Structure formats: structure tokens, C-alpha cells
């Protein structure tokens, strides 16, 4: 299970106090087994707090580097004699298991997310589109359209899952009819600013309605997202809720172009843009981006999709009551039949006004079914 931000804050404190409290941080890190190329890529100074933050942020980009960092920290003599070393060993065990799963599984095919608490059903097209989007440095914008209730916004949950394994952090802003360019800029600026690193936040006085320059604000956000250690995916959700005349469309066009331009110079460190609910009839993005866009269309789960989902799940994680060894195909088929029937029965009624949408009810029912089978 990945470490939470608060747990990484604890690791950063250990690094500052016990590993990098030295006048020669480069030599210290090399002596502890970090490669010279990796150490050379870090912006190290004479301030241990800055060096600790730089090392942790660089290590968090890759699961193997995360494991290496925790291994080193847990073996530092000054920490080994303190009670905190037990917490360091716990982090090491968790990351080692996370690395094992990362190496043994195709994370783009994962069915159950968030340590078994959430499902992601079907969307085979999205999974492969995301694989292409992650692997292709030329791609900078991902568009996801589809009918309302088809799971467009739910795409964000899977993006968060992929981000944990591929070293980026999604920052989501949910749009509405009242959204404006300056509101979206302010929200994104909050995500990409890092007060702990001494970065000055965007000056609110420069964003009074109407924006003096959307282009200027866009380049500030993209420049900041590119400059910080974290890699960002900027996610704008429910784009179809915008009023047709909204200035957010102008902002989206300029944001996508700015990201495209930064990527040409900064490569993979530049942020990427994800637009959820952005259909083909909406305002076209700048022409220069025509080769940099990936597109996916969400569709509501059907019974056949549920059958495929549970068939894969029961093959990969047979219930404990089946005993050791591979279960018979007839047994798997029976489990699939029952699971699909239960999920569909649980989602037969819409619950009236204000109730959850169809896709949310499907996923909630599937999660409940899996919890039941895990207890058997």
C-alpha cells in the first residue's frame, strides 16, 4: 500500500535529521548507495531541510526509488536506536509489497483499487488509451466524453490509481455553470504552489474579474507545475456543465496550448491536461494540438461487462472457501452468475430524485459483493 502524504512528511523529517544533517550531502548519499547520476540530478544546498525535501520528492516519482530511500533511512544508525525505527520498518514492508505488486501486475488492468476498497469495471478502451497516453511523450491532452452517467468523472479514480504507479499527481477541478476562468486559475494555482518550498503563490490581485490576461495566468500555472518536483496532471471535470459562452473555454484552449509548448522544452516534467466530459461538439482545441490528443468515450456498464469483470476477478482472487489450487471453470462460472445477478438486483431501482447515478450504484453494489466473497 503506498504511503500517504503525511507519512512522507515523516520520512522527510527522518532524512533531514538523520541522513542529510551534513555539510557534504552529495558524498553522504553516494556512500549510502544512491547512484551518482541520481544524486547529481538533485538540487542540493547547504540547508538540510531543502535537501531532504528534494531527495524525497525525487524518490517519490518511482516506486523502486521509494523503496531504496526507505531502505537507506531505516538502516541509518542514528534512527536505528530510536522507537521510530519500527515505523520505518513498517513503511519498508509496505513499500516492498507495493513494489512486488507493481512488478507482478499490469496496473492498467487492475480491477480493485485503493487497497481493495474500490472497483473499476470494464473501460478496456480507456485502460489502453491511458497506457498510450502515459507512454507517449508527444501526447499532452486526454479527452473523455460520453453520455451523462456513463462514468466520465469516475475516470478520475483510475487516473489516481495509475498516478501512484507512474509518478504523477492528478489535480482535479470540478466545473459547473458558474465556473469562470479566474476561479479555475485560482484553484489550479493552489494545487501547484508549494508554500513549504518558499514559492510565492499566484497574486490574487492580478486575477480580479475580468482577468487582465488569461494567457499570462495560464503560463504562470503551467510554468509552476513544470518547475516543481512533482509531476502534475491537471484534470478539469464535468466540462459539459459549462455555459456555452463561459470564458473557461478560452482558458482551456490557452492552457492546452501552453502545456503543449512547455512539453516541447521540458519534456515529461511538463504537466498534462485531462478534460472529462469534453465532447466532440464542444469548442475545438488549438490546431497545433491535433497530434497530441488522446480520446476516450465512456459508456455505462452492461451485464456482459459485469460478467467479464467478475470472471477476471474470481480467476485472479478465488474466494478462500474454494481452498488451495486453481478452481474449476464450472465453479468460477457459477460464482460469476451469482455475483452478476446480485449486482443487477441491487441496482434495479433508481432510488428517486437525488439518488446516485447508475454507474455509482453499479460500482457500490460490486464493491459490496466483493467484500462478501472475501469473508467467505
Tab-separated table of N, CA, C and O in Angstrom, residues 175-281:
chain	number	residue	atom	x	y	z
A	175	UNK	N	-15.982	21.475	-12.587
A	175	UNK	CA	-16.581	22.678	-13.171
A	175	UNK	C	-18.098	22.684	-13.001
A	175	UNK	O	-18.716	21.657	-12.718
A	176	UNK	N	-18.695	23.839	-13.215
A	176	UNK	CA	-20.149	23.999	-13.142
A	176	UNK	C	-20.545	25.183	-14.012
A	176	UNK	O	-19.695	25.852	-14.624
A	177	UNK	N	-21.839	25.480	-14.054
A	177	UNK	CA	-22.329	26.601	-14.858
A	177	UNK	C	-21.762	27.930	-14.387
A	177	UNK	O	-21.644	28.875	-15.163
A	178	UNK	N	-21.412	28.004	-13.105
A	178	UNK	CA	-20.915	29.272	-12.556
A	178	UNK	C	-19.395	29.369	-12.583
A	178	UNK	O	-18.834	30.367	-12.118
A	179	UNK	N	-18.717	28.363	-13.109
A	179	UNK	CA	-17.250	28.408	-13.168
A	179	UNK	C	-16.794	29.526	-14.094
A	179	UNK	O	-17.413	29.794	-15.121
A	180	UNK	N	-15.705	30.152	-13.725
A	180	UNK	CA	-15.106	31.191	-14.563
A	180	UNK	C	-13.607	30.937	-14.642
A	180	UNK	O	-13.042	30.191	-13.838
A	181	UNK	N	-12.972	31.563	-15.615
A	181	UNK	CA	-11.544	31.331	-15.822
A	181	UNK	C	-10.734	31.676	-14.582
A	181	UNK	O	-9.829	30.933	-14.189
A	182	UNK	N	-11.064	32.796	-13.933
A	182	UNK	CA	-10.257	33.191	-12.785
A	182	UNK	C	-10.427	32.223	-11.625
A	182	UNK	O	-9.470	31.925	-10.902
A	183	UNK	N	-11.638	31.660	-11.439
A	183	UNK	CA	-11.846	30.678	-10.374
A	183	UNK	C	-11.041	29.410	-10.629
A	183	UNK	O	-10.455	28.833	-9.713
A	184	UNK	N	-11.013	28.975	-11.877
A	184	UNK	CA	-10.261	27.765	-12.207
A	184	UNK	C	-8.766	28.009	-12.039
A	184	UNK	O	-8.035	27.161	-11.510
A	185	UNK	N	-8.285	29.176	-12.454
A	185	UNK	CA	-6.872	29.510	-12.284
A	185	UNK	C	-6.488	29.502	-10.809
A	185	UNK	O	-5.452	28.960	-10.417
A	186	UNK	N	-7.327	30.131	-9.987
A	186	UNK	CA	-7.039	30.174	-8.555
A	186	UNK	C	-6.919	28.764	-7.977
A	186	UNK	O	-6.013	28.468	-7.187
A	187	UNK	N	-7.854	27.892	-8.349
A	187	UNK	CA	-7.844	26.537	-7.802
A	187	UNK	C	-6.599	25.776	-8.252
A	187	UNK	O	-5.941	25.099	-7.453
A	188	UNK	N	-6.262	25.866	-9.528
A	188	UNK	CA	-5.067	25.178	-10.028
A	188	UNK	C	-3.806	25.748	-9.384
A	188	UNK	O	-2.860	25.004	-9.087
A	189	UNK	N	-3.794	27.072	-9.167
A	189	UNK	CA	-2.634	27.682	-8.525
A	189	UNK	C	-2.429	27.133	-7.119
A	189	UNK	O	-1.294	26.941	-6.667
A	190	UNK	N	-3.526	26.855	-6.413
A	190	UNK	CA	-3.418	26.268	-5.080
A	190	UNK	C	-2.761	24.888	-5.133
A	190	UNK	O	-1.981	24.523	-4.258
A	191	UNK	N	-3.090	24.120	-6.178
A	191	UNK	CA	-2.519	22.783	-6.304
A	191	UNK	C	-1.026	22.820	-6.597
A	191	UNK	O	-0.254	22.042	-6.033
A	192	UNK	N	-0.610	23.676	-7.499
A	192	UNK	CA	0.780	23.617	-7.978
A	192	UNK	C	1.728	24.476	-7.158
A	192	UNK	O	2.945	24.366	-7.311
A	193	UNK	N	1.217	25.343	-6.285
A	193	UNK	CA	2.081	26.135	-5.415
A	193	UNK	C	2.545	25.286	-4.246
A	193	UNK	O	1.808	24.439	-3.749
A	194	UNK	N	3.761	25.505	-3.793
A	194	UNK	CA	4.308	24.758	-2.664
A	194	UNK	C	4.875	25.752	-1.654
A	194	UNK	O	6.045	26.133	-1.734
A	195	UNK	N	4.039	26.209	-0.702
A	195	UNK	CA	4.499	27.214	0.265
A	195	UNK	C	5.707	26.745	1.068
A	195	UNK	O	6.541	27.537	1.466
A	196	UNK	N	5.832	25.421	1.305
A	196	UNK	CA	6.948	24.909	2.108
A	196	UNK	C	8.276	25.130	1.403
A	196	UNK	O	9.324	25.199	2.022
A	197	UNK	N	8.229	25.211	0.058
A	197	UNK	CA	9.461	25.404	-0.697
A	197	UNK	C	9.760	26.885	-0.924
A	197	UNK	O	10.691	27.235	-1.641
A	198	UNK	N	8.960	27.749	-0.320
A	198	UNK	CA	9.194	29.165	-0.469
A	198	UNK	C	8.712	29.740	-1.778
A	198	UNK	O	9.157	30.812	-2.187
A	199	UNK	N	7.810	29.054	-2.461
A	199	UNK	CA	7.298	29.527	-3.748
A	199	UNK	C	6.168	30.515	-3.501
A	199	UNK	O	5.240	30.223	-2.752
A	200	UNK	N	6.243	31.659	-4.104
A	200	UNK	CA	5.197	32.661	-3.939
A	200	UNK	C	3.948	32.231	-4.699
A	200	UNK	O	4.023	31.916	-5.884
A	201	UNK	N	2.807	32.211	-4.019
A	201	UNK	CA	1.569	31.841	-4.721
A	201	UNK	C	1.170	32.910	-5.718
A	201	UNK	O	1.673	34.035	-5.693
A	202	UNK	N	0.247	32.548	-6.580
A	202	UNK	CA	-0.268	33.497	-7.559
A	202	UNK	C	-0.910	34.669	-6.828
A	202	UNK	O	-1.677	34.484	-5.884
A	203	UNK	N	-0.597	35.864	-7.250
A	203	UNK	CA	-1.099	37.070	-6.602
A	203	UNK	C	-2.570	37.262	-6.942
A	203	UNK	O	-2.909	37.526	-8.098
A	204	UNK	N	-3.478	37.119	-5.961
A	204	UNK	CA	-4.919	37.231	-6.259
A	204	UNK	C	-5.297	38.585	-6.845
A	204	UNK	O	-6.253	38.701	-7.603
A	205	UNK	N	-4.531	39.630	-6.509
A	205	UNK	CA	-4.889	40.952	-7.014
A	205	UNK	C	-4.711	41.039	-8.520
A	205	UNK	O	-5.248	41.941	-9.163
A	206	UNK	N	-3.961	40.096	-9.102
A	206	UNK	CA	-3.763	40.093	-10.545
A	206	UNK	C	-4.879	39.349	-11.266
A	206	UNK	O	-4.870	39.242	-12.487
A	207	UNK	N	-5.826	38.786	-10.482
A	207	UNK	CA	-6.866	37.976	-11.091
A	207	UNK	C	-8.259	38.540	-10.854
A	207	UNK	O	-9.232	37.811	-10.774
A	208	UNK	N	-8.363	39.833	-10.649
A	208	UNK	CA	-9.679	40.438	-10.485
A	208	UNK	C	-10.473	40.273	-11.777
A	208	UNK	O	-9.937	40.360	-12.867
A	209	UNK	N	-11.790	40.006	-11.640
A	209	UNK	CA	-12.636	39.907	-12.835
A	209	UNK	C	-12.668	41.266	-13.555
A	209	UNK	O	-12.809	42.305	-12.918
A	210	UNK	N	-12.628	41.270	-14.802
A	210	UNK	CA	-12.230	40.173	-15.676
A	210	UNK	C	-10.722	40.014	-15.653
A	210	UNK	O	-9.992	40.955	-15.369
A	211	UNK	N	-10.250	38.819	-15.985
A	211	UNK	CA	-8.823	38.588	-15.983
A	211	UNK	C	-8.113	39.568	-16.914
A	211	UNK	O	-8.517	39.732	-18.065
A	212	UNK	N	-7.071	40.211	-16.426
A	212	UNK	CA	-6.331	41.104	-17.326
A	212	UNK	C	-5.686	40.321	-18.464
A	212	UNK	O	-5.529	40.834	-19.559
A	213	UNK	N	-5.326	39.073	-18.200
A	213	UNK	CA	-4.717	38.258	-19.247
A	213	UNK	C	-4.836	36.792	-18.865
A	213	UNK	O	-4.123	36.328	-17.975
A	214	UNK	N	-5.747	36.082	-19.521
A	214	UNK	CA	-5.852	34.644	-19.279
A	214	UNK	C	-4.546	33.960	-19.664
A	214	UNK	O	-4.052	33.078	-18.961
A	215	UNK	N	-3.962	34.412	-20.755
A	215	UNK	CA	-2.721	33.810	-21.235
A	215	UNK	C	-1.612	33.922	-20.190
A	215	UNK	O	-0.865	32.975	-19.946
A	216	UNK	N	-1.508	35.073	-19.550
A	216	UNK	CA	-0.470	35.276	-18.553
A	216	UNK	C	-0.695	34.356	-17.353
A	216	UNK	O	0.254	33.744	-16.834
A	217	UNK	N	-1.945	34.244	-16.905
A	217	UNK	CA	-2.248	33.378	-15.774
A	217	UNK	C	-2.003	31.918	-16.118
A	217	UNK	O	-1.488	31.145	-15.299
A	218	UNK	N	-2.367	31.517	-17.339
A	218	UNK	CA	-2.160	30.142	-17.785
A	218	UNK	C	-0.683	29.788	-17.756
A	218	UNK	O	-0.282	28.726	-17.255
A	219	UNK	N	0.153	30.670	-18.283
A	219	UNK	CA	1.589	30.366	-18.327
A	219	UNK	C	2.195	30.356	-16.924
A	219	UNK	O	3.173	29.636	-16.681
A	220	UNK	N	1.632	31.147	-16.005
A	220	UNK	CA	2.112	31.069	-14.617
A	220	UNK	C	1.832	29.678	-14.051
A	220	UNK	O	2.713	29.053	-13.450
A	221	UNK	N	0.599	29.183	-14.223
A	221	UNK	CA	0.224	27.871	-13.682
A	221	UNK	C	1.062	26.766	-14.305
A	221	UNK	O	1.616	25.910	-13.603
A	222	UNK	N	1.173	26.761	-15.626
A	222	UNK	CA	1.919	25.698	-16.307
A	222	UNK	C	3.410	25.788	-15.965
A	222	UNK	O	4.069	24.764	-15.742
A	223	UNK	N	3.927	26.997	-15.890
A	223	UNK	CA	5.333	27.158	-15.529
A	223	UNK	C	5.614	26.664	-14.131
A	223	UNK	O	6.628	25.998	-13.876
A	224	UNK	N	4.709	26.960	-13.192
A	224	UNK	CA	4.892	26.494	-11.817
A	224	UNK	C	4.760	24.977	-11.736
A	224	UNK	O	5.554	24.308	-11.066
A	225	UNK	N	3.777	24.419	-12.446
A	225	UNK	CA	3.600	22.960	-12.435
A	225	UNK	C	4.797	22.243	-13.055
A	225	UNK	O	5.112	21.109	-12.687
A	226	UNK	N	5.471	22.906	-13.987
A	226	UNK	CA	6.655	22.320	-14.613
A	226	UNK	C	7.872	22.442	-13.712
A	226	UNK	O	8.726	21.551	-13.687
A	227	UNK	N	7.958	23.525	-12.956
A	227	UNK	CA	9.153	23.803	-12.167
A	227	UNK	C	9.240	22.974	-10.894
A	227	UNK	O	10.340	22.637	-10.443
A	228	UNK	N	8.107	22.644	-10.295
A	228	UNK	CA	8.146	21.906	-9.031
A	228	UNK	C	8.580	20.469	-9.266
A	228	UNK	O	8.556	19.964	-10.394
A	229	UNK	N	8.988	19.795	-8.194
A	229	UNK	CA	9.488	18.426	-8.312
A	229	UNK	C	8.401	17.452	-8.739
A	229	UNK	O	8.636	16.527	-9.501
A	230	UNK	N	7.187	17.636	-8.211
A	230	UNK	CA	6.089	16.736	-8.553
A	230	UNK	C	5.708	16.890	-10.024
A	230	UNK	O	5.782	17.981	-10.589
A	231	UNK	N	5.285	15.781	-10.635
A	231	UNK	CA	4.720	15.832	-11.985
A	231	UNK	C	3.204	15.879	-11.851
A	231	UNK	O	2.617	15.067	-11.154
A	232	UNK	N	2.577	16.826	-12.535
A	232	UNK	CA	1.141	17.043	-12.390
A	232	UNK	C	0.380	16.675	-13.660
A	232	UNK	O	0.853	16.905	-14.780
A	233	UNK	N	-0.801	16.092	-13.453
A	233	UNK	CA	-1.837	16.026	-14.477
A	233	UNK	C	-2.946	16.956	-14.004
A	233	UNK	O	-3.497	16.765	-12.908
A	234	UNK	N	-3.271	17.964	-14.795
A	234	UNK	CA	-4.334	18.908	-14.450
A	234	UNK	C	-5.648	18.377	-15.019
A	234	UNK	O	-5.777	18.213	-16.234
A	235	UNK	N	-6.606	18.093	-14.128
A	235	UNK	CA	-7.857	17.443	-14.521
A	235	UNK	C	-9.015	18.429	-14.350
A	235	UNK	O	-9.270	18.914	-13.245
A	236	UNK	N	-9.704	18.722	-15.443
A	236	UNK	CA	-10.919	19.537	-15.393
A	236	UNK	C	-12.097	18.604	-15.635
A	236	UNK	O	-12.233	18.011	-16.709
A	237	UNK	N	-12.960	18.483	-14.612
A	237	UNK	CA	-14.064	17.516	-14.639
A	237	UNK	C	-15.380	18.229	-14.913
A	237	UNK	O	-15.560	19.396	-14.576
A	238	UNK	N	-16.315	17.471	-15.545
A	238	UNK	CA	-17.660	17.952	-15.862
A	238	UNK	C	-17.604	19.188	-16.759
A	238	UNK	O	-18.308	20.191	-16.529
A	239	UNK	N	-16.800	19.100	-17.794
A	239	UNK	CA	-16.693	20.216	-18.744
A	239	UNK	C	-18.021	20.506	-19.427
A	239	UNK	O	-18.284	21.643	-19.841
A	240	UNK	N	-18.880	19.488	-19.552
A	240	UNK	CA	-20.163	19.687	-20.228
A	240	UNK	C	-21.135	20.521	-19.399
A	240	UNK	O	-22.182	20.922	-19.904
A	241	UNK	N	-20.796	20.807	-18.134
A	241	UNK	CA	-21.655	21.644	-17.306
A	241	UNK	C	-21.443	23.138	-17.587
A	241	UNK	O	-22.229	23.974	-17.141
A	242	UNK	N	-20.381	23.477	-18.310
A	242	UNK	CA	-20.088	24.883	-18.567
A	242	UNK	C	-21.141	25.514	-19.484
A	242	UNK	O	-21.647	24.863	-20.392
A	243	UNK	N	-21.435	26.773	-19.243
A	243	UNK	CA	-22.289	27.516	-20.163
A	243	UNK	C	-21.543	27.699	-21.484
A	243	UNK	O	-20.328	27.865	-21.489
A	244	UNK	N	-22.250	27.649	-22.619
A	244	UNK	CA	-21.574	27.762	-23.923
A	244	UNK	C	-20.712	29.006	-24.067
A	244	UNK	O	-19.706	28.989	-24.776
A	245	UNK	N	-21.088	30.073	-23.388
A	245	UNK	CA	-20.338	31.331	-23.508
A	245	UNK	C	-19.267	31.489	-22.429
A	245	UNK	O	-18.623	32.544	-22.338
A	246	UNK	N	-19.061	30.469	-21.616
A	246	UNK	CA	-18.129	30.573	-20.487
A	246	UNK	C	-16.711	30.888	-20.970
A	246	UNK	O	-16.223	30.326	-21.952
A	247	UNK	N	-16.028	31.776	-20.241
A	247	UNK	CA	-14.639	32.081	-20.591
A	247	UNK	C	-13.696	30.946	-20.197
A	247	UNK	O	-12.507	30.989	-20.514
A	248	UNK	N	-14.224	29.914	-19.518
A	248	UNK	CA	-13.391	28.755	-19.207
A	248	UNK	C	-12.954	28.048	-20.491
A	248	UNK	O	-11.877	27.460	-20.553
A	249	UNK	N	-13.781	28.119	-21.545
A	249	UNK	CA	-13.381	27.516	-22.817
A	249	UNK	C	-12.148	28.224	-23.392
A	249	UNK	O	-11.258	27.582	-23.954
A	250	UNK	N	-12.104	29.550	-23.251
A	250	UNK	CA	-10.897	30.278	-23.672
A	250	UNK	C	-9.698	29.824	-22.838
A	250	UNK	O	-8.596	29.615	-23.360
A	251	UNK	N	-9.941	29.685	-21.544
A	251	UNK	CA	-8.881	29.239	-20.643
A	251	UNK	C	-8.384	27.850	-21.024
A	251	UNK	O	-7.169	27.602	-21.081
A	252	UNK	N	-9.305	26.920	-21.313
A	252	UNK	CA	-8.920	25.556	-21.675
A	252	UNK	C	-8.067	25.556	-22.944
A	252	UNK	O	-7.047	24.864	-23.030
A	253	UNK	N	-8.473	26.348	-23.938
A	253	UNK	CA	-7.704	26.409	-25.173
A	253	UNK	C	-6.287	26.909	-24.938
A	253	UNK	O	-5.309	26.332	-25.442
A	254	UNK	N	-6.155	27.965	-24.146
A	254	UNK	CA	-4.830	28.515	-23.886
A	254	UNK	C	-4.019	27.618	-22.961
A	254	UNK	O	-2.791	27.510	-23.100
A	255	UNK	N	-4.696	26.967	-22.006
A	255	UNK	CA	-3.996	26.037	-21.121
A	255	UNK	C	-3.423	24.858	-21.903
A	255	UNK	O	-2.269	24.457	-21.711
A	256	UNK	N	-4.231	24.285	-22.794
A	256	UNK	CA	-3.762	23.144	-23.575
A	256	UNK	C	-2.588	23.530	-24.459
A	256	UNK	O	-1.629	22.761	-24.622
A	257	UNK	N	-2.628	24.729	-25.016
A	257	UNK	CA	-1.533	25.180	-25.875
A	257	UNK	C	-0.268	25.458	-25.055
A	257	UNK	O	0.850	25.122	-25.487
A	258	UNK	N	-0.440	26.027	-23.879
A	258	UNK	CA	0.722	26.300	-23.024
A	258	UNK	C	1.391	25.000	-22.593
A	258	UNK	O	2.629	24.907	-22.548
A	259	UNK	N	0.600	23.981	-22.251
A	259	UNK	CA	1.159	22.683	-21.867
A	259	UNK	C	1.916	22.073	-23.042
A	259	UNK	O	3.018	21.529	-22.882
A	260	UNK	N	1.332	22.161	-24.229
A	260	UNK	CA	1.971	21.656	-25.444
A	260	UNK	C	3.320	22.346	-25.666
A	260	UNK	O	4.331	21.698	-26.002
A	261	UNK	N	3.370	23.652	-25.457
A	261	UNK	CA	4.611	24.395	-25.669
A	261	UNK	C	5.660	24.087	-24.605
A	261	UNK	O	6.855	23.977	-24.901
A	262	UNK	N	5.233	23.933	-23.349
A	262	UNK	CA	6.185	23.594	-22.290
A	262	UNK	C	6.737	22.185	-22.479
A	262	UNK	O	7.904	21.925	-22.185
A	263	UNK	N	5.899	21.268	-22.976
A	263	UNK	CA	6.353	19.893	-23.174
A	263	UNK	C	7.479	19.825	-24.203
A	263	UNK	O	8.374	18.984	-24.113
A	264	UNK	N	7.439	20.718	-25.186
A	264	UNK	CA	8.488	20.720	-26.208
A	264	UNK	C	9.839	21.060	-25.612
A	264	UNK	O	10.883	20.624	-26.113
A	265	UNK	N	9.847	21.824	-24.517
A	265	UNK	CA	11.104	22.258	-23.895
A	265	UNK	C	11.457	21.399	-22.684
A	265	UNK	O	12.606	20.990	-22.499
A	266	UNK	N	10.466	21.101	-21.850
A	266	UNK	CA	10.706	20.419	-20.573
A	266	UNK	C	10.409	18.929	-20.608
A	266	UNK	O	10.655	18.222	-19.628
A	267	UNK	N	9.842	18.428	-21.714
A	267	UNK	CA	9.573	17.001	-21.833
A	267	UNK	C	8.540	16.527	-20.836
A	267	UNK	O	7.539	17.200	-20.579
A	268	UNK	N	8.806	15.368	-20.221
A	268	UNK	CA	7.826	14.730	-19.356
A	268	UNK	C	7.599	15.480	-18.053
A	268	UNK	O	6.646	15.199	-17.335
A	269	UNK	N	8.457	16.454	-17.714
A	269	UNK	CA	8.260	17.216	-16.496
A	269	UNK	C	7.107	18.210	-16.637
A	269	UNK	O	6.539	18.642	-15.641
A	270	UNK	N	6.759	18.554	-17.864
A	270	UNK	CA	5.621	19.448	-18.081
A	270	UNK	C	4.334	18.742	-17.674
A	270	UNK	O	4.231	17.515	-17.787
A	271	UNK	N	3.331	19.484	-17.192
A	271	UNK	CA	2.074	18.844	-16.812
A	271	UNK	C	1.324	18.331	-18.041
A	271	UNK	O	1.663	18.667	-19.182
A	272	UNK	N	0.316	17.508	-17.788
A	272	UNK	CA	-0.593	17.074	-18.848
A	272	UNK	C	-2.004	17.510	-18.473
A	272	UNK	O	-2.285	17.796	-17.308
A	273	UNK	N	-2.866	17.547	-19.467
A	273	UNK	CA	-4.228	18.040	-19.264
A	273	UNK	C	-5.220	16.931	-19.548
A	273	UNK	O	-5.134	16.252	-20.573
A	274	UNK	N	-6.177	16.740	-18.629
A	274	UNK	CA	-7.254	15.769	-18.799
A	274	UNK	C	-8.575	16.522	-18.729
A	274	UNK	O	-8.843	17.238	-17.758
A	275	UNK	N	-9.400	16.363	-19.760
A	275	UNK	CA	-10.704	17.027	-19.813
A	275	UNK	C	-11.792	15.964	-19.790
A	275	UNK	O	-11.952	15.201	-20.750
A	276	UNK	N	-12.537	15.877	-18.685
A	276	UNK	CA	-13.597	14.885	-18.521
A	276	UNK	C	-14.937	15.521	-18.871
A	276	UNK	O	-15.290	16.587	-18.352
A	277	UNK	N	-15.671	14.852	-19.762
A	277	UNK	CA	-16.943	15.404	-20.216
A	277	UNK	C	-16.777	16.405	-21.334
A	277	UNK	O	-17.656	17.248	-21.560
A	278	UNK	N	-15.682	16.311	-22.056
A	278	UNK	CA	-15.415	17.245	-23.158
A	278	UNK	C	-15.734	16.539	-24.467
A	278	UNK	O	-14.957	15.730	-24.970
A	279	UNK	N	-16.907	16.822	-25.029
A	279	UNK	CA	-17.396	16.117	-26.208
A	279	UNK	C	-16.920	16.725	-27.516
A	279	UNK	O	-16.422	17.859	-27.564
A	280	UNK	N	-17.111	15.982	-28.618
A	280	UNK	CA	-16.650	16.448	-29.938
A	280	UNK	C	-17.409	17.657	-30.456
A	280	UNK	O	-16.941	18.328	-31.374
A	281	UNK	N	-18.594	17.942	-29.904
A	281	UNK	CA	-19.352	19.106	-30.360
A	281	UNK	C	-18.967	20.377	-29.615
A	281	UNK	O	-19.465	21.455	-29.947
